[in-house]
PDB file of C-alpha atoms in Angstrom:
ATOM      1  CA  MET A  26       9.254  25.386 -74.078  1.00  0.00           C
ATOM      2  CA  THR A  27       9.474  21.711 -74.032  1.00  0.00           C
ATOM      3  CA  GLN A  28      10.627  20.514 -70.716  1.00  0.00           C
ATOM      4  CA  GLU A  29      13.783  18.519 -70.258  1.00  0.00           C
ATOM      5  CA  GLY A  30      11.894  15.095 -69.124  1.00  0.00           C
ATOM      6  CA  GLY A  31       9.558  15.556 -72.608  1.00  0.00           C
ATOM      7  CA  GLY A  32       6.180  16.194 -72.409  1.00  0.00           C
ATOM      8  CA  ALA A  33       3.997  18.448 -75.042  1.00  0.00           C
ATOM      9  CA  PRO A  34       4.839  21.387 -75.178  1.00  0.00           C
ATOM     10  CA  GLN A  35       3.226  23.804 -72.433  1.00  0.00           C
ATOM     11  CA  ARG A  36       3.321  27.400 -71.200  1.00  0.00           C
ATOM     12  CA  ARG A  37       1.177  26.858 -68.345  1.00  0.00           C
ATOM     13  CA  GLY A  38       3.781  26.451 -65.056  1.00  0.00           C
ATOM     14  CA  GLN A  39       6.961  27.474 -66.806  1.00  0.00           C
ATOM     15  CA  GLU A  40       7.548  29.363 -63.919  1.00  0.00           C
ATOM     16  CA  TYR A  41      11.237  30.129 -64.605  1.00  0.00           C
ATOM     17  CA  GLN A  42      10.839  30.669 -68.618  1.00  0.00           C
ATOM     18  CA  ASP A  43       8.885  33.494 -67.131  1.00  0.00           C
ATOM     19  CA  LEU A  44      10.717  35.399 -64.629  1.00  0.00           C
ATOM     20  CA  ALA A  45      14.002  35.051 -66.845  1.00  0.00           C
ATOM     21  CA  ALA A  46      11.912  36.458 -70.054  1.00  0.00           C
ATOM     22  CA  ALA A  47      11.058  39.396 -67.684  1.00  0.00           C
ATOM     23  CA  TYR A  48      14.049  39.732 -65.960  1.00  0.00           C
ATOM     24  CA  TYR A  49      16.074  40.133 -69.399  1.00  0.00           C
ATOM     25  CA  PHE A  50      13.252  41.976 -71.324  1.00  0.00           C
ATOM     26  CA  LEU A  51      12.410  44.708 -68.628  1.00  0.00           C
ATOM     27  CA  ARG A  52      15.959  45.622 -67.564  1.00  0.00           C
ATOM     28  CA  ASP A  53      16.958  46.124 -71.648  1.00  0.00           C
ATOM     29  CA  GLU A  54      14.792  49.291 -72.137  1.00  0.00           C
ATOM     30  CA  SER A  55      15.624  49.684 -75.682  1.00  0.00           C
ATOM     31  CA  ALA A  56      13.042  46.747 -76.742  1.00  0.00           C
ATOM     32  CA  ASN A  57       9.475  47.233 -77.170  1.00  0.00           C
ATOM     33  CA  SER A  58       8.233  43.734 -78.025  1.00  0.00           C
ATOM     34  CA  LEU A  59       8.787  40.376 -75.954  1.00  0.00           C
ATOM     35  CA  HIS A  60       8.387  37.309 -78.385  1.00  0.00           C
ATOM     36  CA  ILE A  61       7.691  34.038 -76.262  1.00  0.00           C
ATOM     37  CA  GLU A  62       8.057  30.536 -77.908  1.00  0.00           C
ATOM     38  CA  LYS A  63       8.710  32.053 -81.277  1.00  0.00           C
ATOM     39  CA  HIS A  64      12.002  32.299 -83.412  1.00  0.00           C
ATOM     40  CA  HIS A  65      12.979  28.709 -81.828  1.00  0.00           C
ATOM     41  CA  ALA A  66      13.599  29.933 -78.797  1.00  0.00           C
ATOM     42  CA  ASP A  67      11.783  29.857 -75.468  1.00  0.00           C
ATOM     43  CA  PHE A  68      11.758  34.092 -75.882  1.00  0.00           C
ATOM     44  CA  ALA A  69      13.326  36.448 -77.835  1.00  0.00           C
ATOM     45  CA  PHE A  70      13.498  40.670 -78.344  1.00  0.00           C
ATOM     46  CA  PHE A  71      14.739  42.730 -81.036  1.00  0.00           C
ATOM     47  CA  TYR A  72      15.655  46.378 -81.315  1.00  0.00           C
ATOM     48  CA  HIS A  73      18.421  48.722 -83.318  1.00  0.00           C
ATOM     49  CA  ASP A  74      20.846  50.312 -81.311  1.00  0.00           C
ATOM     50  CA  GLY A  75      21.467  53.076 -84.278  1.00  0.00           C
ATOM     51  CA  GLU A  76      24.046  51.168 -85.546  1.00  0.00           C
ATOM     52  CA  TYR A  77      23.024  47.370 -85.508  1.00  0.00           C
ATOM     53  CA  LYS A  78      20.099  45.252 -85.206  1.00  0.00           C
ATOM     54  CA  ARG A  79      20.379  43.801 -82.045  1.00  0.00           C
ATOM     55  CA  LYS A  80      18.664  40.176 -81.718  1.00  0.00           C
ATOM     56  CA  PHE A  81      18.305  38.196 -78.554  1.00  0.00           C
ATOM     57  CA  TYR A  82      17.857  34.578 -78.421  1.00  0.00           C
ATOM     58  CA  PHE A  83      16.895  32.732 -75.112  1.00  0.00           C
ATOM     59  CA  GLU A  84      16.702  29.352 -73.847  1.00  0.00           C
ATOM     60  CA  ALA A  85      15.667  28.820 -70.454  1.00  0.00           C
ATOM     61  CA  LYS A  86      16.708  25.540 -68.535  1.00  0.00           C
ATOM     62  CA  SER A  87      15.108  24.388 -64.973  1.00  0.00           C
ATOM     63  CA  ARG A  88      16.075  21.630 -63.009  1.00  0.00           C
ATOM     64  CA  LYS A  89      15.774  20.883 -59.398  1.00  0.00           C
ATOM     65  CA  ARG A  90      19.781  19.431 -59.148  1.00  0.00           C
ATOM     66  CA  GLY A  91      22.565  18.359 -61.147  1.00  0.00           C
ATOM     67  CA  GLN A  92      24.100  20.509 -64.311  1.00  0.00           C
ATOM     68  CA  ILE A  93      23.769  20.700 -68.092  1.00  0.00           C
ATOM     69  CA  THR A  94      26.070  18.185 -69.455  1.00  0.00           C
ATOM     70  CA  TRP A  95      27.698  18.784 -72.720  1.00  0.00           C
ATOM     71  CA  SER A  96      25.601  15.655 -74.324  1.00  0.00           C
ATOM     72  CA  TYR A  97      22.746  17.397 -73.296  1.00  0.00           C
ATOM     73  CA  PHE A  98      24.044  20.471 -74.424  1.00  0.00           C
ATOM     74  CA  SER A  99      25.121  19.457 -78.252  1.00  0.00           C
ATOM     75  CA  LYS A 100      21.955  17.007 -78.580  1.00  0.00           C
ATOM     76  CA  ASN A 101      19.360  19.101 -77.032  1.00  0.00           C
ATOM     77  CA  ILE A 102      20.244  22.901 -76.699  1.00  0.00           C
ATOM     78  CA  ALA A 103      22.655  23.506 -79.260  1.00  0.00           C
ATOM     79  CA  PRO A 104      20.151  22.160 -82.471  1.00  0.00           C
ATOM     80  CA  ASN A 105      17.799  24.502 -81.472  1.00  0.00           C
ATOM     81  CA  LEU A 106      19.871  27.665 -80.935  1.00  0.00           C
ATOM     82  CA  GLU A 107      21.930  26.542 -84.595  1.00  0.00           C
ATOM     83  CA  LYS A 108      18.058  27.263 -86.000  1.00  0.00           C
ATOM     84  CA  VAL A 109      18.541  30.850 -85.170  1.00  0.00           C
ATOM     85  CA  PHE A 110      21.096  31.144 -87.762  1.00  0.00           C
ATOM     86  CA  ILE A 111      18.839  29.129 -90.256  1.00  0.00           C
ATOM     87  CA  GLU A 112      15.738  30.751 -90.467  1.00  0.00           C
ATOM     88  CA  GLU A 113      17.579  34.017 -91.441  1.00  0.00           C
ATOM     89  CA  GLU A 114      20.822  34.968 -92.744  1.00  0.00           C
ATOM     90  CA  THR A 115      23.193  37.364 -90.393  1.00  0.00           C
ATOM     91  CA  THR A 116      24.096  40.302 -92.130  1.00  0.00           C
ATOM     92  CA  ASP A 117      26.760  43.093 -91.343  1.00  0.00           C
ATOM     93  CA  GLU A 118      24.529  44.885 -89.995  1.00  0.00           C
ATOM     94  CA  THR A 119      22.899  42.423 -87.240  1.00  0.00           C
ATOM     95  CA  ILE A 120      24.243  40.744 -84.134  1.00  0.00           C
ATOM     96  CA  LYS A 121      22.540  37.835 -83.093  1.00  0.00           C
ATOM     97  CA  ASN A 122      22.731  36.598 -79.558  1.00  0.00           C
ATOM     98  CA  VAL A 123      21.981  33.181 -78.167  1.00  0.00           C
ATOM     99  CA  VAL A 124      21.796  32.614 -74.510  1.00  0.00           C
ATOM    100  CA  LEU A 125      21.031  29.491 -72.493  1.00  0.00           C
ATOM    101  CA  VAL A 126      19.458  30.842 -68.819  1.00  0.00           C
ATOM    102  CA  SER A 127      19.457  28.370 -66.315  1.00  0.00           C
ATOM    103  CA  ASN A 128      18.980  27.898 -62.165  1.00  0.00           C
ATOM    104  CA  VAL A 129      21.660  25.315 -62.528  1.00  0.00           C
ATOM    105  CA  GLN A 130      25.758  25.393 -63.533  1.00  0.00           C
ATOM    106  CA  VAL A 131      26.801  23.707 -67.037  1.00  0.00           C
ATOM    107  CA  GLN A 132      29.527  21.268 -66.988  1.00  0.00           C
ATOM    108  CA  GLN A 133      33.202  22.307 -66.734  1.00  0.00           C
ATOM    109  CA  LYS A 134      33.882  22.155 -70.371  1.00  0.00           C
ATOM    110  CA  ILE A 135      30.813  24.306 -71.766  1.00  0.00           C
ATOM    111  CA  GLY A 136      32.090  26.992 -68.959  1.00  0.00           C
ATOM    112  CA  LYS A 137      35.396  26.780 -70.642  1.00  0.00           C
ATOM    113  CA  LEU A 138      34.012  27.747 -73.995  1.00  0.00           C
ATOM    114  CA  VAL A 139      31.637  30.542 -72.687  1.00  0.00           C
ATOM    115  CA  ASP A 140      34.737  31.881 -71.457  1.00  0.00           C
ATOM    116  CA  ASP A 141      36.866  31.907 -74.558  1.00  0.00           C
ATOM    117  CA  ILE A 142      33.991  33.200 -76.397  1.00  0.00           C
ATOM    118  CA  ARG A 143      33.577  36.407 -73.930  1.00  0.00           C
ATOM    119  CA  ARG A 144      37.389  36.737 -74.636  1.00  0.00           C
ATOM    120  CA  LEU A 145      36.566  36.448 -78.496  1.00  0.00           C
ATOM    121  CA  ARG A 146      34.002  38.842 -78.132  1.00  0.00           C
ATOM    122  CA  ASP A 147      35.977  41.199 -76.138  1.00  0.00           C
ATOM    123  CA  GLY A 148      39.096  40.765 -78.844  1.00  0.00           C
ATOM    124  CA  ALA A 149      41.258  39.047 -76.436  1.00  0.00           C
ATOM    125  CA  ILE A 150      41.891  35.874 -78.792  1.00  0.00           C
ATOM    126  CA  GLY A 151      40.571  35.528 -82.248  1.00  0.00           C
ATOM    127  CA  TRP A 152      38.342  33.170 -84.233  1.00  0.00           C
ATOM    128  CA  ASN A 153      41.556  31.115 -84.895  1.00  0.00           C
ATOM    129  CA  VAL A 154      42.999  30.424 -81.753  1.00  0.00           C
ATOM    130  CA  LEU A 155      39.580  29.707 -80.087  1.00  0.00           C
ATOM    131  CA  SER A 156      38.455  27.226 -82.531  1.00  0.00           C
ATOM    132  CA  THR A 157      41.831  25.386 -82.760  1.00  0.00           C
ATOM    133  CA  LYS A 158      41.793  24.992 -78.747  1.00  0.00           C
ATOM    134  CA  HIS A 159      37.920  23.454 -78.892  1.00  0.00           C
ATOM    135  CA  GLU A 160      38.590  21.746 -82.190  1.00  0.00           C
ATOM    136  CA  ARG A 161      38.524  18.212 -80.888  1.00  0.00           C
ATOM    137  CA  LYS A 162      36.582  18.255 -77.690  1.00  0.00           C
ATOM    138  CA  ILE A 163      33.821  20.867 -78.692  1.00  0.00           C
ATOM    139  CA  ILE A 164      33.787  21.602 -81.903  1.00  0.00           C
ATOM    140  CA  ASP A 165      33.985  18.327 -83.822  1.00  0.00           C
ATOM    141  CA  SER A 166      31.352  16.692 -82.007  1.00  0.00           C
ATOM    142  CA  LEU A 167      28.960  19.240 -81.676  1.00  0.00           C
ATOM    143  CA  VAL A 168      29.451  19.567 -85.841  1.00  0.00           C
ATOM    144  CA  ASP A 169      28.105  16.390 -85.511  1.00  0.00           C
ATOM    145  CA  ASP A 170      24.411  16.859 -83.864  1.00  0.00           C
ATOM    146  CA  LEU A 171      24.051  20.135 -85.842  1.00  0.00           C
ATOM    147  CA  GLU A 172      21.567  20.267 -88.843  1.00  0.00           C
ATOM    148  CA  GLU A 173      23.970  22.607 -91.210  1.00  0.00           C
ATOM    149  CA  GLU A 174      26.942  20.910 -89.343  1.00  0.00           C
ATOM    150  CA  SER A 175      29.395  23.420 -89.651  1.00  0.00           C
ATOM    151  CA  LYS A 176      28.082  25.902 -91.787  1.00  0.00           C
ATOM    152  CA  TYR A 177      26.748  28.075 -88.530  1.00  0.00           C
ATOM    153  CA  ILE A 178      29.051  26.631 -86.144  1.00  0.00           C
ATOM    154  CA  GLU A 179      31.066  30.241 -85.997  1.00  0.00           C
ATOM    155  CA  GLU A 180      28.160  32.346 -85.969  1.00  0.00           C
ATOM    156  CA  LEU A 181      26.703  30.461 -83.154  1.00  0.00           C
ATOM    157  CA  LEU A 182      29.676  30.124 -81.015  1.00  0.00           C
ATOM    158  CA  ARG A 183      30.244  33.830 -81.534  1.00  0.00           C
ATOM    159  CA  GLY A 184      27.148  34.850 -80.429  1.00  0.00           C
ATOM    160  CA  PHE A 185      26.367  32.453 -77.431  1.00  0.00           C
ATOM    161  CA  ASP A 186      26.277  32.807 -73.827  1.00  0.00           C
ATOM    162  CA  PHE A 187      25.492  31.301 -70.658  1.00  0.00           C
ATOM    163  CA  LYS A 188      23.942  32.554 -67.898  1.00  0.00           C
ATOM    164  CA  HIS A 189      23.065  31.045 -64.112  1.00  0.00           C
ATOM    165  CA  HIS A 190      20.422  32.652 -61.948  1.00  0.00           C
ATOM    166  CA  THR A 191      18.217  30.866 -59.144  1.00  0.00           C
ATOM    167  CA  LYS A 192      14.917  31.705 -59.378  1.00  0.00           C
ATOM    168  CA  LYS A 193      15.634  33.786 -56.222  1.00  0.00           C
ATOM    169  CA  GLU A 194      17.458  36.196 -58.280  1.00  0.00           C
ATOM    170  CA  LEU A 195      15.443  36.495 -61.187  1.00  0.00           C
ATOM    171  CA  ILE A 196      13.055  37.806 -58.472  1.00  0.00           C
ATOM    172  CA  HIS A 197      14.966  40.008 -56.854  1.00  0.00           C
ATOM    173  CA  GLY A 198      16.419  41.364 -60.038  1.00  0.00           C
ATOM    174  CA  ILE A 199      13.122  42.170 -61.872  1.00  0.00           C
ATOM    175  CA  GLU A 200      11.877  43.734 -58.628  1.00  0.00           C
ATOM    176  CA  GLU A 201      14.929  45.705 -58.157  1.00  0.00           C
ATOM    177  CA  TYR A 202      14.334  47.228 -61.990  1.00  0.00           C
ATOM    178  CA  LEU A 203      10.337  47.840 -60.808  1.00  0.00           C
ATOM    179  CA  ARG A 204      11.885  49.827 -57.878  1.00  0.00           C
ATOM    180  CA  GLU A 205      13.901  52.168 -60.176  1.00  0.00           C
ATOM    181  CA  CYS A 206      10.086  52.455 -61.911  1.00  0.00           C
ATOM    182  CA  SER A 207       7.725  52.942 -59.686  1.00  0.00           C
ATOM    183  CA  PRO A 208       8.946  52.576 -55.505  1.00  0.00           C
ATOM    184  CA  GLY A 209       6.476  50.968 -53.756  1.00  0.00           C
ATOM    185  CA  LYS A 210       4.802  48.744 -56.323  1.00  0.00           C
ATOM    186  CA  ALA A 211       7.652  46.268 -57.181  1.00  0.00           C
ATOM    187  CA  ARG A 212       6.148  42.874 -56.305  1.00  0.00           C
ATOM    188  CA  PHE A 213       2.521  43.744 -56.964  1.00  0.00           C
ATOM    189  CA  GLY A 214       3.930  44.802 -60.336  1.00  0.00           C
ATOM    190  CA  ARG A 215       5.914  41.678 -60.697  1.00  0.00           C
ATOM    191  CA  LYS A 216       3.202  39.504 -60.096  1.00  0.00           C
ATOM    192  CA  LYS A 217       1.049  41.280 -62.557  1.00  0.00           C
ATOM    193  CA  ILE A 218       3.903  41.380 -65.623  1.00  0.00           C
ATOM    194  CA  ILE A 219       4.301  37.093 -64.862  1.00  0.00           C
ATOM    195  CA  ASP A 220       0.804  36.413 -64.821  1.00  0.00           C
ATOM    196  CA  LYS A 221       0.459  38.467 -68.361  1.00  0.00           C
ATOM    197  CA  ILE A 222       3.290  36.564 -69.995  1.00  0.00           C
ATOM    198  CA  GLU A 223       2.298  32.997 -68.550  1.00  0.00           C
ATOM    199  CA  SER A 224      -0.987  34.065 -70.294  1.00  0.00           C
ATOM    200  CA  ILE A 225       0.259  33.876 -73.843  1.00  0.00           C
ATOM    201  CA  ASP A 226       1.125  29.930 -75.266  1.00  0.00           C
ATOM    202  CA  SER A 227       3.296  31.485 -78.378  1.00  0.00           C
ATOM    203  CA  GLY A 228       2.837  34.789 -79.713  1.00  0.00           C
ATOM    204  CA  THR A 229       4.174  38.536 -78.623  1.00  0.00           C
ATOM    205  CA  VAL A 230       3.548  40.957 -75.709  1.00  0.00           C
ATOM    206  CA  THR A 231       4.580  44.677 -76.056  1.00  0.00           C
ATOM    207  CA  ARG A 232       6.286  46.453 -73.517  1.00  0.00           C
ATOM    208  CA  GLU A 233       2.946  48.796 -73.104  1.00  0.00           C
ATOM    209  CA  GLU A 234       1.200  45.731 -72.505  1.00  0.00           C
ATOM    210  CA  LEU A 235       3.109  45.001 -69.595  1.00  0.00           C
ATOM    211  CA  GLN A 236       2.679  48.472 -68.200  1.00  0.00           C
ATOM    212  CA  ASN A 237      -0.818  48.461 -68.534  1.00  0.00           C
ATOM    213  CA  ALA A 238      -0.950  45.027 -66.571  1.00  0.00           C
ATOM    214  CA  ALA A 239       1.339  46.528 -63.890  1.00  0.00           C
ATOM    215  CA  GLY A 240      -0.493  49.946 -63.425  1.00  0.00           C
ATOM    216  CA  PHE A 241       2.571  52.168 -63.801  1.00  0.00           C
ATOM    217  CA  ARG A 242       5.627  53.307 -66.468  1.00  0.00           C
ATOM    218  CA  LEU A 243       8.132  50.596 -67.416  1.00  0.00           C
ATOM    219  CA  LYS A 244      10.864  52.857 -67.491  1.00  0.00           C
ATOM    220  CA  ARG A 245      13.406  53.933 -65.219  1.00  0.00           C
ATOM    221  CA  LEU A 246      13.057  57.033 -63.569  1.00  0.00           C
ATOM    222  CA  GLU A 247      15.452  59.957 -64.620  1.00  0.00           C
ATOM    223  CA  HIS A 248      18.385  60.807 -62.802  1.00  0.00           C
ATOM    224  CA  SER A 249      16.612  64.186 -61.895  1.00  0.00           C
ATOM    225  CA  THR A 250      14.206  62.464 -59.740  1.00  0.00           C
ATOM    226  CA  ASN A 251      15.065  60.355 -56.958  1.00  0.00           C
ATOM    227  CA  SER A 252      13.219  57.184 -55.499  1.00  0.00           C
ATOM    228  CA  SER A 253       9.934  59.242 -54.267  1.00  0.00           C
ATOM    229  CA  GLY A 254       9.438  60.150 -58.166  1.00  0.00           C
ATOM    230  CA  GLN A 255       9.319  63.282 -57.286  1.00  0.00           C
ATOM    231  CA  THR A 256      10.618  66.138 -59.512  1.00  0.00           C
ATOM    232  CA  PRO A 257      13.695  68.328 -58.150  1.00  0.00           C
ATOM    233  CA  GLU A 258      11.138  71.559 -57.740  1.00  0.00           C
ATOM    234  CA  GLU A 259       8.646  69.093 -55.769  1.00  0.00           C
ATOM    235  CA  LEU A 260      11.308  68.326 -53.513  1.00  0.00           C
ATOM    236  CA  GLN A 261      12.541  71.445 -53.100  1.00  0.00           C
ATOM    237  CA  SER A 262       9.027  72.953 -52.329  1.00  0.00           C
ATOM    238  CA  ALA A 263       8.843  70.154 -49.670  1.00  0.00           C
ATOM    239  CA  ALA A 264      11.974  70.951 -48.067  1.00  0.00           C
ATOM    240  CA  GLN A 265      11.190  74.769 -47.895  1.00  0.00           C
ATOM    241  CA  GLU A 266       7.588  73.896 -46.471  1.00  0.00           C
ATOM    242  CA  VAL A 267       9.701  72.216 -43.668  1.00  0.00           C
ATOM    243  CA  HIS A 268      12.485  74.735 -43.471  1.00  0.00           C
ATOM    244  CA  SER A 269       9.329  77.345 -42.949  1.00  0.00           C
ATOM    245  CA  LYS A 270       8.198  74.827 -40.045  1.00  0.00           C
ATOM    246  CA  TYR A 271      11.205  75.054 -37.785  1.00  0.00           C
ATOM    247  CA  GLY A 272      13.061  78.106 -36.444  1.00  0.00           C
ATOM    248  CA  PRO A 273      13.421  79.971 -33.367  1.00  0.00           C
ATOM    249  CA  ASP A 274      10.453  82.263 -34.445  1.00  0.00           C
ATOM    250  CA  ASN A 275       8.165  79.436 -33.970  1.00  0.00           C
ATOM    251  CA  ILE A 276       8.512  78.239 -30.450  1.00  0.00           C
ATOM    252  CA  GLU A 277       7.279  80.202 -27.423  1.00  0.00           C
ATOM    253  CA  VAL A 278       9.670  79.603 -25.234  1.00  0.00           C
ATOM    254  CA  ASP A 279       7.979  82.161 -22.721  1.00  0.00           C
ATOM    255  CA  GLU A 280       4.356  80.298 -22.650  1.00  0.00           C
ATOM    256  CA  PRO A 281       5.679  78.142 -19.601  1.00  0.00           C
ATOM    257  CA  ALA A 282       6.388  80.904 -17.270  1.00  0.00           C
ATOM    258  CA  ARG A 283       3.501  82.788 -18.602  1.00  0.00           C
ATOM    259  CA  SER A 284       1.247  79.835 -17.835  1.00  0.00           C
ATOM    260  CA  LYS A 285       2.935  79.008 -14.405  1.00  0.00           C
ATOM    261  CA  GLU A 286       2.209  82.570 -12.895  1.00  0.00           C
ATOM    262  CA  ASP A 287      -1.442  82.308 -13.878  1.00  0.00           C
ATOM    263  CA  ILE A 288      -2.000  78.682 -12.184  1.00  0.00           C
ATOM    264  CA  LEU A 289       0.361  80.025  -9.084  1.00  0.00           C
ATOM    265  CA  ASP A 290      -2.247  82.936  -8.591  1.00  0.00           C
ATOM    266  CA  TYR A 291      -5.289  80.640  -9.734  1.00  0.00           C
ATOM    267  CA  ALA A 292      -4.032  78.506  -6.372  1.00  0.00           C
ATOM    268  CA  GLU A 293      -3.260  81.210  -4.101  1.00  0.00           C
ATOM    269  CA  TYR A 294      -6.934  82.463  -4.640  1.00  0.00           C
ATOM    270  CA  LEU A 295      -7.945  78.706  -3.646  1.00  0.00           C
ATOM    271  CA  ARG A 296      -6.152  78.788  -0.692  1.00  0.00           C
ATOM    272  CA  GLY A 297      -8.228  81.538   0.592  1.00  0.00           C
ATOM    273  CA  LYS A 298     -11.646  79.861   0.545  1.00  0.00           C
ATOM    274  CA  ASP A 299     -13.245  77.953   2.953  1.00  0.00           C
ATOM    275  CA  LYS A 300     -12.983  73.920   3.515  1.00  0.00           C
ATOM    276  CA  VAL A 301      -9.779  73.746   1.041  1.00  0.00           C
ATOM    277  CA  ASP A 302      -7.614  70.720   1.470  1.00  0.00           C
ATOM    278  CA  GLU A 303      -4.250  72.818   2.127  1.00  0.00           C
ATOM    279  CA  VAL A 304      -2.106  69.429   1.883  1.00  0.00           C
ATOM    280  CA  LEU A 305      -3.815  68.889  -1.450  1.00  0.00           C
ATOM    281  CA  LEU A 306      -3.672  72.219  -2.595  1.00  0.00           C
ATOM    282  CA  GLU A 307       0.090  72.454  -1.251  1.00  0.00           C
ATOM    283  CA  THR A 308       1.277  69.125  -3.047  1.00  0.00           C
ATOM    284  CA  LEU A 309      -0.259  69.995  -6.635  1.00  0.00           C
ATOM    285  CA  GLU A 310       0.875  73.840  -6.309  1.00  0.00           C
ATOM    286  CA  SER A 311       4.073  72.082  -6.135  1.00  0.00           C
ATOM    287  CA  ARG A 312       3.970  69.497  -8.588  1.00  0.00           C
ATOM    288  CA  THR A 313       2.607  72.063 -11.134  1.00  0.00           C
ATOM    289  CA  GLU A 314       5.280  74.691 -10.090  1.00  0.00           C
ATOM    290  CA  GLU A 315       8.045  71.826 -11.128  1.00  0.00           C
ATOM    291  CA  ASN A 316       6.247  70.542 -14.067  1.00  0.00           C
ATOM    292  CA  PHE A 317       5.803  73.718 -16.039  1.00  0.00           C
ATOM    293  CA  GLU A 318       9.552  75.002 -14.627  1.00  0.00           C
ATOM    294  CA  GLU A 319      10.625  71.239 -16.881  1.00  0.00           C
ATOM    295  CA  LEU A 320       8.204  72.098 -19.689  1.00  0.00           C
ATOM    296  CA  GLN A 321       9.969  75.523 -19.757  1.00  0.00           C
ATOM    297  CA  ARG A 322      13.470  73.563 -20.293  1.00  0.00           C
ATOM    298  CA  LEU A 323      12.397  71.389 -22.447  1.00  0.00           C
ATOM    299  CA  ARG A 324      11.166  74.436 -24.628  1.00  0.00           C
ATOM    300  CA  GLU A 325      14.272  75.888 -24.512  1.00  0.00           C
ATOM    301  CA  GLN A 326      16.049  72.867 -25.953  1.00  0.00           C
ATOM    302  CA  GLU A 327      13.667  72.691 -28.726  1.00  0.00           C
ATOM    303  CA  ARG A 328      14.192  76.225 -30.043  1.00  0.00           C
ATOM    304  CA  ARG A 329      18.247  75.242 -29.957  1.00  0.00           C
ATOM    305  CA  THR A 330      17.683  72.138 -31.418  1.00  0.00           C
ATOM    306  CA  GLU A 331      15.123  74.016 -33.955  1.00  0.00           C
ATOM    307  CA  THR A 332      17.156  76.859 -34.906  1.00  0.00           C
ATOM    308  CA  GLU A 333      20.054  74.127 -35.606  1.00  0.00           C
ATOM    309  CA  LEU A 334      17.863  72.351 -37.824  1.00  0.00           C
ATOM    310  CA  SER A 335      16.498  75.275 -39.561  1.00  0.00           C
ATOM    311  CA  GLN A 336      19.828  76.569 -40.313  1.00  0.00           C
ATOM    312  CA  ASP A 337      20.582  72.883 -41.929  1.00  0.00           C
ATOM    313  CA  ILE A 338      17.864  72.954 -44.280  1.00  0.00           C
ATOM    314  CA  GLY A 339      18.341  76.236 -45.020  1.00  0.00           C
ATOM    315  CA  LYS A 340      21.835  75.014 -46.092  1.00  0.00           C
ATOM    316  CA  LEU A 341      20.918  72.302 -48.423  1.00  0.00           C
ATOM    317  CA  ILE A 342      18.566  74.199 -49.963  1.00  0.00           C
ATOM    318  CA  ASP A 343      21.287  76.979 -50.522  1.00  0.00           C
ATOM    319  CA  MET A 344      23.243  74.052 -52.080  1.00  0.00           C
ATOM    320  CA  ASP A 345      20.523  72.855 -54.219  1.00  0.00           C
ATOM    321  CA  ASP A 346      20.126  76.554 -55.942  1.00  0.00           C
ATOM    322  CA  SER A 347      23.726  77.005 -56.098  1.00  0.00           C
ATOM    323  CA  THR A 348      24.632  73.629 -57.612  1.00  0.00           C
ATOM    324  CA  SER A 349      21.618  74.863 -60.508  1.00  0.00           C
ATOM    325  CA  SER A 350      23.065  78.368 -61.019  1.00  0.00           C
ATOM    326  CA  GLU A 351      26.360  76.483 -62.319  1.00  0.00           C
ATOM    327  CA  ALA A 352      24.421  74.079 -64.267  1.00  0.00           C
ATOM    328  CA  ASP A 353      22.704  77.055 -65.971  1.00  0.00           C
ATOM    329  CA  ASP A 354      26.063  79.082 -66.504  1.00  0.00           C
ATOM    330  CA  ASP A 355      27.694  75.662 -68.323  1.00  0.00           C
TER     331      ASP A 355
END
């Protein structure tokens, strides 16, 4: 991508573009290959959804401040997007999407056009309504800057969209997706993936290659697993193991009482010996008895707590078993 201020095409240092490429490609798990600086786009990816061949072409523009004006869009961005349609004729089985991604907003007139294009795609308005509304201020001036003038104007506008993301939002979105794939490795994975994308001057990188760079599978965990990545069987086994550890039978409530009697007997034995410090012995005996009684109280409280805990864990396991049985019956 050529920077907006001019200069030779350069891949190194295009951090915003690389983040945008990772953000959109990773989150669309139907796509298997990411094309960088190819097909007249900063990045692109294609896939077949079973009914249509969907093609996504992106222009990524990063600026320190300001906005993308209509003049800049018409003269520098739209002609690049037009090449997508010149290169390959669109068929009834193909849907082309051309997307401008930027960390700054677009001028108001572009924003209003995008709003109407979205309404067009949703079926809220027809092409005649859109073209009539924007003909004088938008379409006529845009046609003058396009290589083929009006030939591809309808296809271009029907497929156009604008997305605003700050750099921080792109990073967050990538890591949010990666946490769904492998909890605990999102930041590391994001850095490795961006490094891999950045290393490609102009070419294609596959999802498998990005997986290898990240060190884990780039696919959201199924709903049957949770954020730990464990299967339902593993989760229930772990719960049952915890359940077996807790309960009234696992706590020796009477042990402190028995131990107290043993120690008091020992203190009585010491009292009969010569040269025993009676004051110190009395103090230690009294304090030991009090501590054993406090320990006894805590053990009884622990047993009540563990009994309640065991019952609740058991109910969770029963709930899992009952819902699994209902699913099997269905």
